[in-house]
mmCIF file of N, CA and C in Angstrom:
data_model
loop_
_atom_site.group_PDB
_atom_site.id
_atom_site.type_symbol
_atom_site.label_atom_id
_atom_site.label_comp_id
_atom_site.label_asym_id
_atom_site.label_seq_id
_atom_site.Cartn_x
_atom_site.Cartn_y
_atom_site.Cartn_z
ATOM 1 N N UNK A 1 5.526 2.302 12.893
ATOM 2 C CA UNK A 1 6.395 3.033 12.948
ATOM 3 C C UNK A 1 7.029 3.481 14.423
ATOM 4 N N UNK A 2 5.977 3.960 15.427
ATOM 5 C CA UNK A 2 6.249 4.267 17.014
ATOM 6 C C UNK A 2 6.619 2.961 17.414
ATOM 7 N N UNK A 3 6.326 2.022 17.183
ATOM 8 C CA UNK A 3 6.643 0.519 17.642
ATOM 9 C C UNK A 3 8.352 0.541 17.554
ATOM 10 N N UNK A 4 8.495 0.916 16.419
ATOM 11 C CA UNK A 4 10.361 0.635 15.945
ATOM 12 C C UNK A 4 10.964 1.545 17.093
ATOM 13 N N UNK A 5 10.618 2.628 16.747
ATOM 14 C CA UNK A 5 11.400 3.713 17.902
ATOM 15 C C UNK A 5 11.680 3.258 19.114
ATOM 16 N N UNK A 6 10.107 2.686 19.402
ATOM 17 C CA UNK A 6 10.413 2.645 21.292
ATOM 18 C C UNK A 6 10.968 1.285 21.217
ATOM 19 N N UNK A 7 11.237 0.344 20.288
ATOM 20 C CA UNK A 7 11.949 -0.523 20.715
ATOM 21 C C UNK A 7 13.811 -0.439 20.405
ATOM 22 N N UNK A 8 13.711 0.708 19.509
ATOM 23 C CA UNK A 8 15.239 1.278 19.435
ATOM 24 C C UNK A 8 15.751 1.851 20.971
ATOM 25 N N UNK A 9 14.780 2.678 21.578
ATOM 26 C CA UNK A 9 15.268 3.265 22.964
ATOM 27 C C UNK A 9 15.092 2.207 23.666
ATOM 28 N N UNK A 10 14.198 1.182 24.048
ATOM 29 C CA UNK A 10 14.250 0.455 25.297
ATOM 30 C C UNK A 10 15.809 -0.607 24.756
ATOM 31 N N UNK A 11 16.310 -0.835 23.661
ATOM 32 C CA UNK A 11 17.031 -1.435 23.139
ATOM 33 C C UNK A 11 18.850 -0.809 23.502
ATOM 34 N N UNK A 12 18.157 1.038 23.277
ATOM 35 C CA UNK A 12 19.404 1.528 23.843
ATOM 36 C C UNK A 12 19.552 1.514 25.548
ATOM 37 N N UNK A 13 18.471 1.620 26.060
ATOM 38 C CA UNK A 13 18.554 1.582 27.617
ATOM 39 C C UNK A 13 19.253 0.425 28.012
ATOM 40 N N UNK A 14 18.325 -0.965 27.424
ATOM 41 C CA UNK A 14 19.137 -2.093 28.006
ATOM 42 C C UNK A 14 20.371 -2.251 27.919
ATOM 43 N N UNK A 15 21.289 -1.801 26.651
ATOM 44 C CA UNK A 15 22.530 -1.617 26.560
ATOM 45 C C UNK A 15 23.322 -0.845 27.521
ATOM 46 N N UNK A 16 22.881 0.242 27.893
ATOM 47 C CA UNK A 16 23.689 0.994 28.913
ATOM 48 C C UNK A 16 23.632 0.622 30.199
ATOM 49 N N UNK A 17 22.378 -0.062 30.736
ATOM 50 C CA UNK A 17 22.341 -0.438 32.109
ATOM 51 C C UNK A 17 22.263 -1.855 32.558
ATOM 52 N N UNK A 18 22.655 -2.721 31.795
ATOM 53 C CA UNK A 18 22.829 -3.992 31.767
ATOM 54 C C UNK A 18 24.301 -4.339 32.493
ATOM 55 N N UNK A 19 24.670 -5.005 33.152
ATOM 56 C CA UNK A 19 26.352 -5.778 33.326
ATOM 57 C C UNK A 19 26.356 -6.873 32.355
ATOM 58 N N UNK A 20 27.692 -7.447 32.727
ATOM 59 C CA UNK A 20 28.012 -8.305 31.944
ATOM 60 C C UNK A 20 27.262 -9.665 32.383
ATOM 61 N N UNK A 21 26.332 -9.948 33.673
ATOM 62 C CA UNK A 21 25.807 -11.127 33.940
ATOM 63 C C UNK A 21 24.946 -11.579 32.903
ATOM 64 N N UNK A 22 24.040 -12.538 33.323
ATOM 65 C CA UNK A 22 23.250 -13.386 32.610
ATOM 66 C C UNK A 22 22.049 -12.386 31.481
ATOM 67 N N UNK A 23 22.345 -10.997 31.220
ATOM 68 C CA UNK A 23 21.504 -10.359 30.321
ATOM 69 C C UNK A 23 21.743 -10.549 28.997
ATOM 70 N N UNK A 24 22.554 -11.205 28.606
ATOM 71 C CA UNK A 24 23.313 -11.432 27.230
ATOM 72 C C UNK A 24 22.505 -12.144 26.630
ATOM 73 N N UNK A 25 21.352 -13.166 27.055
ATOM 74 C CA UNK A 25 20.521 -13.433 26.421
ATOM 75 C C UNK A 25 19.314 -12.294 26.017
ATOM 76 N N UNK A 26 19.332 -11.660 26.786
ATOM 77 C CA UNK A 26 17.490 -10.792 26.709
ATOM 78 C C UNK A 26 18.170 -9.569 25.639
ATOM 79 N N UNK A 27 19.333 -9.049 25.682
ATOM 80 C CA UNK A 27 20.240 -8.382 24.725
ATOM 81 C C UNK A 27 20.043 -8.957 23.526
ATOM 82 N N UNK A 28 20.129 -10.230 23.184
ATOM 83 C CA UNK A 28 20.509 -10.897 21.751
ATOM 84 C C UNK A 28 19.264 -10.922 21.439
ATOM 85 N N UNK A 29 17.824 -11.090 22.271
ATOM 86 C CA UNK A 29 16.500 -11.371 21.973
ATOM 87 C C UNK A 29 16.463 -10.400 21.447
ATOM 88 N N UNK A 30 16.735 -8.720 21.851
ATOM 89 C CA UNK A 30 16.562 -7.411 21.556
ATOM 90 C C UNK A 30 16.964 -7.480 20.298
ATOM 91 N N UNK A 31 18.170 -7.671 20.315
ATOM 92 C CA UNK A 31 18.864 -7.110 18.971
ATOM 93 C C UNK A 31 18.699 -8.163 17.651
ATOM 94 N N UNK A 32 17.687 -9.259 18.168
ATOM 95 C CA UNK A 32 17.101 -10.126 16.903
ATOM 96 C C UNK A 32 15.730 -9.489 16.388
ATOM 97 N N UNK A 33 15.186 -9.066 17.159
ATOM 98 C CA UNK A 33 13.622 -8.046 17.315
ATOM 99 C C UNK A 33 13.991 -6.695 16.276
ATOM 100 N N UNK A 34 15.130 -5.980 16.869
ATOM 101 C CA UNK A 34 15.410 -4.736 16.165
ATOM 102 C C UNK A 34 15.927 -5.131 14.486
ATOM 103 N N UNK A 35 16.748 -5.990 14.195
ATOM 104 C CA UNK A 35 17.178 -6.673 12.831
ATOM 105 C C UNK A 35 15.588 -6.847 12.354
ATOM 106 N N UNK A 36 15.022 -7.595 12.631
ATOM 107 C CA UNK A 36 13.428 -8.084 12.167
ATOM 108 C C UNK A 36 12.680 -6.539 11.777
ATOM 109 N N UNK A 37 12.555 -5.348 12.644
ATOM 110 C CA UNK A 37 11.887 -4.220 12.357
ATOM 111 C C UNK A 37 12.699 -3.781 11.476
ATOM 112 N N UNK A 38 13.907 -3.794 11.292
ATOM 113 C CA UNK A 38 14.815 -3.106 9.998
ATOM 114 C C UNK A 38 14.325 -3.434 8.941
ATOM 115 N N UNK A 39 14.084 -4.749 8.937
ATOM 116 C CA UNK A 39 13.636 -5.622 7.793
ATOM 117 C C UNK A 39 12.686 -5.217 7.267
ATOM 118 N N UNK A 40 11.391 -5.134 8.373
ATOM 119 C CA UNK A 40 10.087 -4.917 8.155
ATOM 120 C C UNK A 40 9.999 -3.584 7.383
ATOM 121 N N UNK A 41 10.696 -2.380 7.988
ATOM 122 C CA UNK A 41 10.779 -0.936 7.948
ATOM 123 C C UNK A 41 11.281 -1.119 6.444
ATOM 124 N N UNK A 42 12.251 -1.630 5.957
ATOM 125 C CA UNK A 42 13.469 -1.128 4.614
ATOM 126 C C UNK A 42 11.850 -2.236 3.798
ATOM 127 N N UNK A 43 11.545 -3.314 3.719
ATOM 128 C CA UNK A 43 9.865 -3.593 2.907
ATOM 129 C C UNK A 43 9.340 -2.877 2.722
ATOM 130 N N UNK A 44 8.998 -2.220 4.023
ATOM 131 C CA UNK A 44 7.602 -1.479 3.865
ATOM 132 C C UNK A 44 7.710 -0.186 3.005
ATOM 133 N N UNK A 45 9.473 0.695 3.480
ATOM 134 C CA UNK A 45 9.546 1.720 2.128
ATOM 135 C C UNK A 45 9.911 1.196 1.367
ATOM 136 N N UNK A 46 9.979 0.354 0.692
ATOM 137 C CA UNK A 46 10.171 -0.213 -0.678
ATOM 138 C C UNK A 46 8.477 -0.241 -1.674
ATOM 139 N N UNK A 47 7.967 -0.812 -0.814
ATOM 140 C CA UNK A 47 6.355 -1.106 -1.339
ATOM 141 C C UNK A 47 5.726 0.731 -1.372
ATOM 142 N N UNK A 48 6.129 1.035 -0.473
ATOM 143 C CA UNK A 48 5.225 2.373 -0.434
ATOM 144 C C UNK A 48 5.916 3.489 -1.652
ATOM 145 N N UNK A 49 7.555 3.546 -1.318
ATOM 146 C CA UNK A 49 8.082 3.958 -2.876
ATOM 147 C C UNK A 49 7.396 3.621 -4.338
ATOM 148 N N UNK A 50 7.270 2.431 -4.285
ATOM 149 C CA UNK A 50 6.554 1.957 -5.629
ATOM 150 C C UNK A 50 5.361 2.617 -5.886
ATOM 151 N N UNK A 51 4.497 2.508 -4.625
ATOM 152 C CA UNK A 51 2.955 2.886 -4.854
ATOM 153 C C UNK A 51 3.272 4.670 -5.755
ATOM 154 N N UNK A 52 4.358 5.118 -5.186
ATOM 155 C CA UNK A 52 4.141 7.003 -5.319
ATOM 156 C C UNK A 52 4.872 6.811 -7.078
ATOM 157 N N UNK A 53 5.552 6.298 -7.298
ATOM 158 C CA UNK A 53 6.173 5.839 -8.431
ATOM 159 C C UNK A 53 5.061 5.761 -9.500
ATOM 160 N N UNK A 54 4.079 4.283 -9.076
ATOM 161 C CA UNK A 54 3.201 4.213 -10.053
ATOM 162 C C UNK A 54 2.210 5.329 -10.350
ATOM 163 N N UNK A 55 1.539 6.356 -9.298
ATOM 164 C CA UNK A 55 0.625 7.308 -9.051
ATOM 165 C C UNK A 55 1.277 8.217 -9.945
ATOM 166 N N UNK A 56 2.848 8.628 -10.132
ATOM 167 C CA UNK A 56 3.470 9.636 -11.464
ATOM 168 C C UNK A 56 3.356 9.542 -12.680
ATOM 169 N N UNK A 57 2.801 8.039 -12.846
ATOM 170 C CA UNK A 57 2.933 7.765 -14.625
ATOM 171 C C UNK A 57 1.871 8.487 -15.101
ATOM 172 N N UNK A 58 2.341 8.758 -16.366
ATOM 173 C CA UNK A 58 1.770 9.576 -17.396
ATOM 174 C C UNK A 58 0.490 8.797 -18.035
ATOM 175 N N UNK A 59 0.615 7.588 -18.238
ATOM 176 C CA UNK A 59 -0.624 6.961 -18.597
ATOM 177 C C UNK A 59 -1.732 6.522 -17.855
ATOM 178 N N UNK A 60 -1.425 6.941 -16.509
ATOM 179 C CA UNK A 60 -2.855 6.853 -15.422
ATOM 180 C C UNK A 60 -4.183 7.538 -15.846
ATOM 181 N N UNK A 61 -5.176 6.719 -15.344
ATOM 182 C CA UNK A 61 -6.247 7.460 -15.527
ATOM 183 C C UNK A 61 -6.923 8.201 -14.288
ATOM 184 N N UNK A 62 -7.397 9.297 -14.474
ATOM 185 C CA UNK A 62 -8.646 9.635 -13.299
ATOM 186 C C UNK A 62 -9.827 9.060 -12.778
ATOM 187 N N UNK A 63 -10.056 9.193 -11.737
ATOM 188 C CA UNK A 63 -11.632 8.720 -11.274
ATOM 189 C C UNK A 63 -12.667 9.045 -12.443
ATOM 190 N N UNK A 64 -13.607 8.197 -12.691
ATOM 191 C CA UNK A 64 -14.397 8.797 -13.701
ATOM 192 C C UNK A 64 -14.295 8.478 -15.157
ATOM 193 N N UNK A 65 -12.834 8.375 -15.691
ATOM 194 C CA UNK A 65 -12.810 7.830 -16.651
ATOM 195 C C UNK A 65 -12.737 6.840 -17.332
ATOM 196 N N UNK A 66 -12.677 6.515 -18.846
ATOM 197 C CA UNK A 66 -12.980 5.180 -19.325
ATOM 198 C C UNK A 66 -11.736 4.523 -19.323
ATOM 199 N N UNK A 67 -11.818 2.885 -18.654
ATOM 200 C CA UNK A 67 -10.654 2.335 -18.228
ATOM 201 C C UNK A 67 -10.612 0.956 -19.391
ATOM 202 N N UNK A 68 -9.690 0.005 -19.587
ATOM 203 C CA UNK A 68 -9.235 -0.745 -20.585
ATOM 204 C C UNK A 68 -9.342 -2.304 -19.220
ATOM 205 N N UNK A 69 -9.983 -3.308 -19.183
ATOM 206 C CA UNK A 69 -9.334 -4.310 -18.567
ATOM 207 C C UNK A 69 -8.122 -4.938 -18.544
ATOM 208 N N UNK A 70 -7.607 -4.760 -20.193
ATOM 209 C CA UNK A 70 -6.742 -5.538 -20.413
ATOM 210 C C UNK A 70 -5.066 -4.762 -21.243
ATOM 211 N N UNK A 71 -6.004 -3.938 -22.268
ATOM 212 C CA UNK A 71 -4.958 -3.513 -22.993
ATOM 213 C C UNK A 71 -5.546 -1.799 -23.081
ATOM 214 N N UNK A 72 -4.524 -1.180 -23.143
ATOM 215 C CA UNK A 72 -4.829 0.387 -23.272
ATOM 216 C C UNK A 72 -4.390 0.872 -22.339
ATOM 217 N N UNK A 73 -5.015 2.031 -21.680
ATOM 218 C CA UNK A 73 -4.284 3.152 -20.701
ATOM 219 C C UNK A 73 -5.452 2.128 -19.310
ATOM 220 N N UNK A 74 -4.826 2.642 -18.085
ATOM 221 C CA UNK A 74 -5.789 1.772 -17.076
ATOM 222 C C UNK A 74 -5.629 3.336 -15.873
ATOM 223 N N UNK A 75 -6.321 2.268 -14.776
ATOM 224 C CA UNK A 75 -6.418 3.030 -13.710
ATOM 225 C C UNK A 75 -5.068 2.818 -12.825
ATOM 226 N N UNK A 76 -4.836 4.009 -12.253
ATOM 227 C CA UNK A 76 -3.092 3.414 -11.310
ATOM 228 C C UNK A 76 -3.155 4.022 -9.966
ATOM 229 N N UNK A 77 -2.846 3.556 -8.900
ATOM 230 C CA UNK A 77 -2.429 4.041 -7.572
ATOM 231 C C UNK A 77 -3.463 3.002 -6.510
ATOM 232 N N UNK A 78 -3.389 3.928 -5.372
ATOM 233 C CA UNK A 78 -3.965 2.557 -4.548
ATOM 234 C C UNK A 78 -5.503 2.665 -4.368
ATOM 235 N N UNK A 79 -6.069 3.439 -4.456
ATOM 236 C CA UNK A 79 -7.883 3.420 -4.549
ATOM 237 C C UNK A 79 -8.270 3.461 -6.046
ATOM 238 N N UNK A 80 -7.629 3.611 -7.003
ATOM 239 C CA UNK A 80 -8.716 3.565 -7.900
ATOM 240 C C UNK A 80 -8.668 2.555 -8.996
ATOM 241 N N UNK A 81 -9.634 2.078 -9.164
ATOM 242 C CA UNK A 81 -10.019 0.369 -9.563
ATOM 243 C C UNK A 81 -10.453 0.850 -10.921
ATOM 244 N N UNK A 82 -10.445 -0.178 -11.648
ATOM 245 C CA UNK A 82 -11.711 -0.297 -13.210
ATOM 246 C C UNK A 82 -12.516 -1.205 -13.176
ATOM 247 N N UNK A 83 -13.746 -0.695 -12.732
ATOM 248 C CA UNK A 83 -14.916 -1.299 -12.212
ATOM 249 C C UNK A 83 -15.534 -2.168 -13.745
ATOM 250 N N UNK A 84 -15.469 -2.993 -14.261
ATOM 251 C CA UNK A 84 -16.328 -3.660 -15.099
ATOM 252 C C UNK A 84 -17.347 -3.299 -15.175
ATOM 253 N N UNK A 85 -18.268 -3.131 -16.580
ATOM 254 C CA UNK A 85 -19.465 -2.787 -16.936
ATOM 255 C C UNK A 85 -20.254 -1.846 -15.897
ATOM 256 N N UNK A 86 -19.238 -0.581 -15.992
ATOM 257 C CA UNK A 86 -19.709 0.145 -14.571
ATOM 258 C C UNK A 86 -21.011 0.698 -14.891
ATOM 259 N N UNK A 87 -21.089 1.169 -16.350
ATOM 260 C CA UNK A 87 -21.733 2.181 -16.878
ATOM 261 C C UNK A 87 -22.760 1.833 -18.101
ATOM 262 N N UNK A 88 -23.480 1.275 -18.003
ATOM 263 C CA UNK A 88 -24.565 0.560 -19.355
ATOM 264 C C UNK A 88 -25.810 1.012 -20.041
ATOM 265 N N UNK A 89 -25.602 0.963 -21.105
ATOM 266 C CA UNK A 89 -26.807 1.693 -22.068
ATOM 267 C C UNK A 89 -27.197 0.981 -22.680
ATOM 268 N N UNK A 90 -29.187 0.858 -22.354
ATOM 269 C CA UNK A 90 -29.857 0.258 -23.391
ATOM 270 C C UNK A 90 -29.449 0.036 -24.785
ATOM 271 N N UNK A 91 -29.656 -0.857 -25.168
ATOM 272 C CA UNK A 91 -29.820 -1.581 -26.887
ATOM 273 C C UNK A 91 -31.674 -0.588 -27.470
ATOM 274 N N UNK A 92 -31.189 -0.631 -28.671
ATOM 275 C CA UNK A 92 -32.411 -0.223 -29.581
ATOM 276 C C UNK A 92 -32.711 -1.627 -30.410
ATOM 277 N N UNK A 93 -33.652 -0.924 -31.607
ATOM 278 C CA UNK A 93 -33.149 -2.032 -32.748
ATOM 279 C C UNK A 93 -32.358 -2.172 -33.564
ATOM 280 N N UNK A 94 -31.469 -0.804 -33.512
ATOM 281 C CA UNK A 94 -30.242 -0.949 -34.071
ATOM 282 C C UNK A 94 -28.778 -1.374 -33.726
ATOM 283 N N UNK A 95 -29.227 -0.767 -32.661
ATOM 284 C CA UNK A 95 -27.758 -1.100 -31.568
ATOM 285 C C UNK A 95 -28.077 -1.757 -30.436
ATOM 286 N N UNK A 96 -26.952 -3.109 -30.114
ATOM 287 C CA UNK A 96 -27.029 -3.764 -29.023
ATOM 288 C C UNK A 96 -26.665 -3.109 -27.561
ATOM 289 N N UNK A 97 -27.281 -3.493 -26.731
ATOM 290 C CA UNK A 97 -26.526 -3.024 -25.451
ATOM 291 C C UNK A 97 -25.005 -2.729 -25.097
ATOM 292 N N UNK A 98 -24.828 -1.630 -24.455
ATOM 293 C CA UNK A 98 -23.230 -1.079 -24.566
ATOM 294 C C UNK A 98 -22.864 -1.105 -23.221
ATOM 295 N N UNK A 99 -21.757 -1.376 -22.569
ATOM 296 C CA UNK A 99 -21.140 -1.022 -21.416
ATOM 297 C C UNK A 99 -19.742 -0.820 -21.349
ATOM 298 N N UNK A 100 -19.860 0.345 -20.115
ATOM 299 C CA UNK A 100 -18.348 0.950 -20.232
ATOM 300 C C UNK A 100 -17.479 0.618 -18.875
ATOM 301 N N UNK A 101 -16.147 0.424 -19.006
ATOM 302 C CA UNK A 101 -15.470 0.425 -17.835
ATOM 303 C C UNK A 101 -15.365 1.672 -17.236
ATOM 304 N N UNK A 102 -15.317 2.219 -16.330
ATOM 305 C CA UNK A 102 -14.948 3.312 -15.443
ATOM 306 C C UNK A 102 -14.034 2.950 -14.229
ATOM 307 N N UNK A 103 -13.255 4.283 -14.020
ATOM 308 C CA UNK A 103 -11.983 4.115 -13.153
ATOM 309 C C UNK A 103 -12.971 4.631 -12.194
ATOM 310 N N UNK A 104 -13.239 3.699 -11.173
ATOM 311 C CA UNK A 104 -13.520 4.105 -9.533
ATOM 312 C C UNK A 104 -13.448 3.757 -8.308
ATOM 313 N N UNK A 105 -13.314 5.027 -7.515
ATOM 314 C CA UNK A 105 -12.480 4.405 -5.860
ATOM 315 C C UNK A 105 -13.405 3.062 -5.422
ATOM 316 N N UNK A 106 -12.434 2.308 -4.651
ATOM 317 C CA UNK A 106 -12.875 1.238 -3.788
ATOM 318 C C UNK A 106 -13.264 1.914 -2.385
ATOM 319 N N UNK A 107 -14.217 1.197 -1.812
ATOM 320 C CA UNK A 107 -14.731 1.814 -0.499
ATOM 321 C C UNK A 107 -13.266 1.493 0.128
ATOM 322 N N UNK A 108 -13.210 0.111 0.253
ATOM 323 C CA UNK A 108 -12.420 -0.473 1.487
ATOM 324 C C UNK A 108 -10.879 0.000 1.223
ATOM 325 N N UNK A 109 -10.587 0.649 0.197
ATOM 326 C CA UNK A 109 -9.206 1.265 -0.210
ATOM 327 C C UNK A 109 -9.222 2.721 0.588
ATOM 328 N N UNK A 110 -10.012 3.330 0.037
ATOM 329 C CA UNK A 110 -10.472 4.598 0.632
ATOM 330 C C UNK A 110 -10.653 5.151 1.967
ATOM 331 N N UNK A 111 -10.925 4.166 2.538
ATOM 332 C CA UNK A 111 -11.306 3.834 3.977
ATOM 333 C C UNK A 111 -9.524 4.002 4.669
ATOM 334 N N UNK A 112 -8.817 2.943 3.970
ATOM 335 C CA UNK A 112 -7.620 2.334 4.740
ATOM 336 C C UNK A 112 -6.449 3.789 4.481
ATOM 337 N N UNK A 113 -6.921 4.566 3.185
ATOM 338 C CA UNK A 113 -6.002 5.784 2.941
ATOM 339 C C UNK A 113 -6.536 6.560 3.816
ATOM 340 N N UNK A 114 -7.206 7.010 4.299
ATOM 341 C CA UNK A 114 -7.603 7.805 5.715
ATOM 342 C C UNK A 114 -7.279 7.599 6.956
ATOM 343 N N UNK A 115 -7.425 6.101 6.707
ATOM 344 C CA UNK A 115 -6.741 5.903 8.051
ATOM 345 C C UNK A 115 -5.112 6.183 8.113
ATOM 346 N N UNK A 116 -4.626 5.741 7.185
ATOM 347 C CA UNK A 116 -2.618 5.910 6.637
ATOM 348 C C UNK A 116 -2.252 7.682 6.929
#
């Protein structure tokens, strides 16, 4: 984001300080890059806004709760993942072994959230 604002300031200074000489090509290049950064900013804002909406849903599960891979309530959010066969119980003579899927935080996504 800081790069975007730096580009805005540099382009504003270029507009103010340039004459009508051969800087028109440079100005056009700066405008083109500025348009690309604005488009990128809108795209990232839309992605970030959609992440907020998913975490606010009522059917999202917290970390440690039982989740389902296909149907039923599921883990939501950026770092909350449904781990398949997370917790397994051994079987005995009357019951087969049973595994439960649980919502767990992913290590890479947890690290990325701290950096953002």
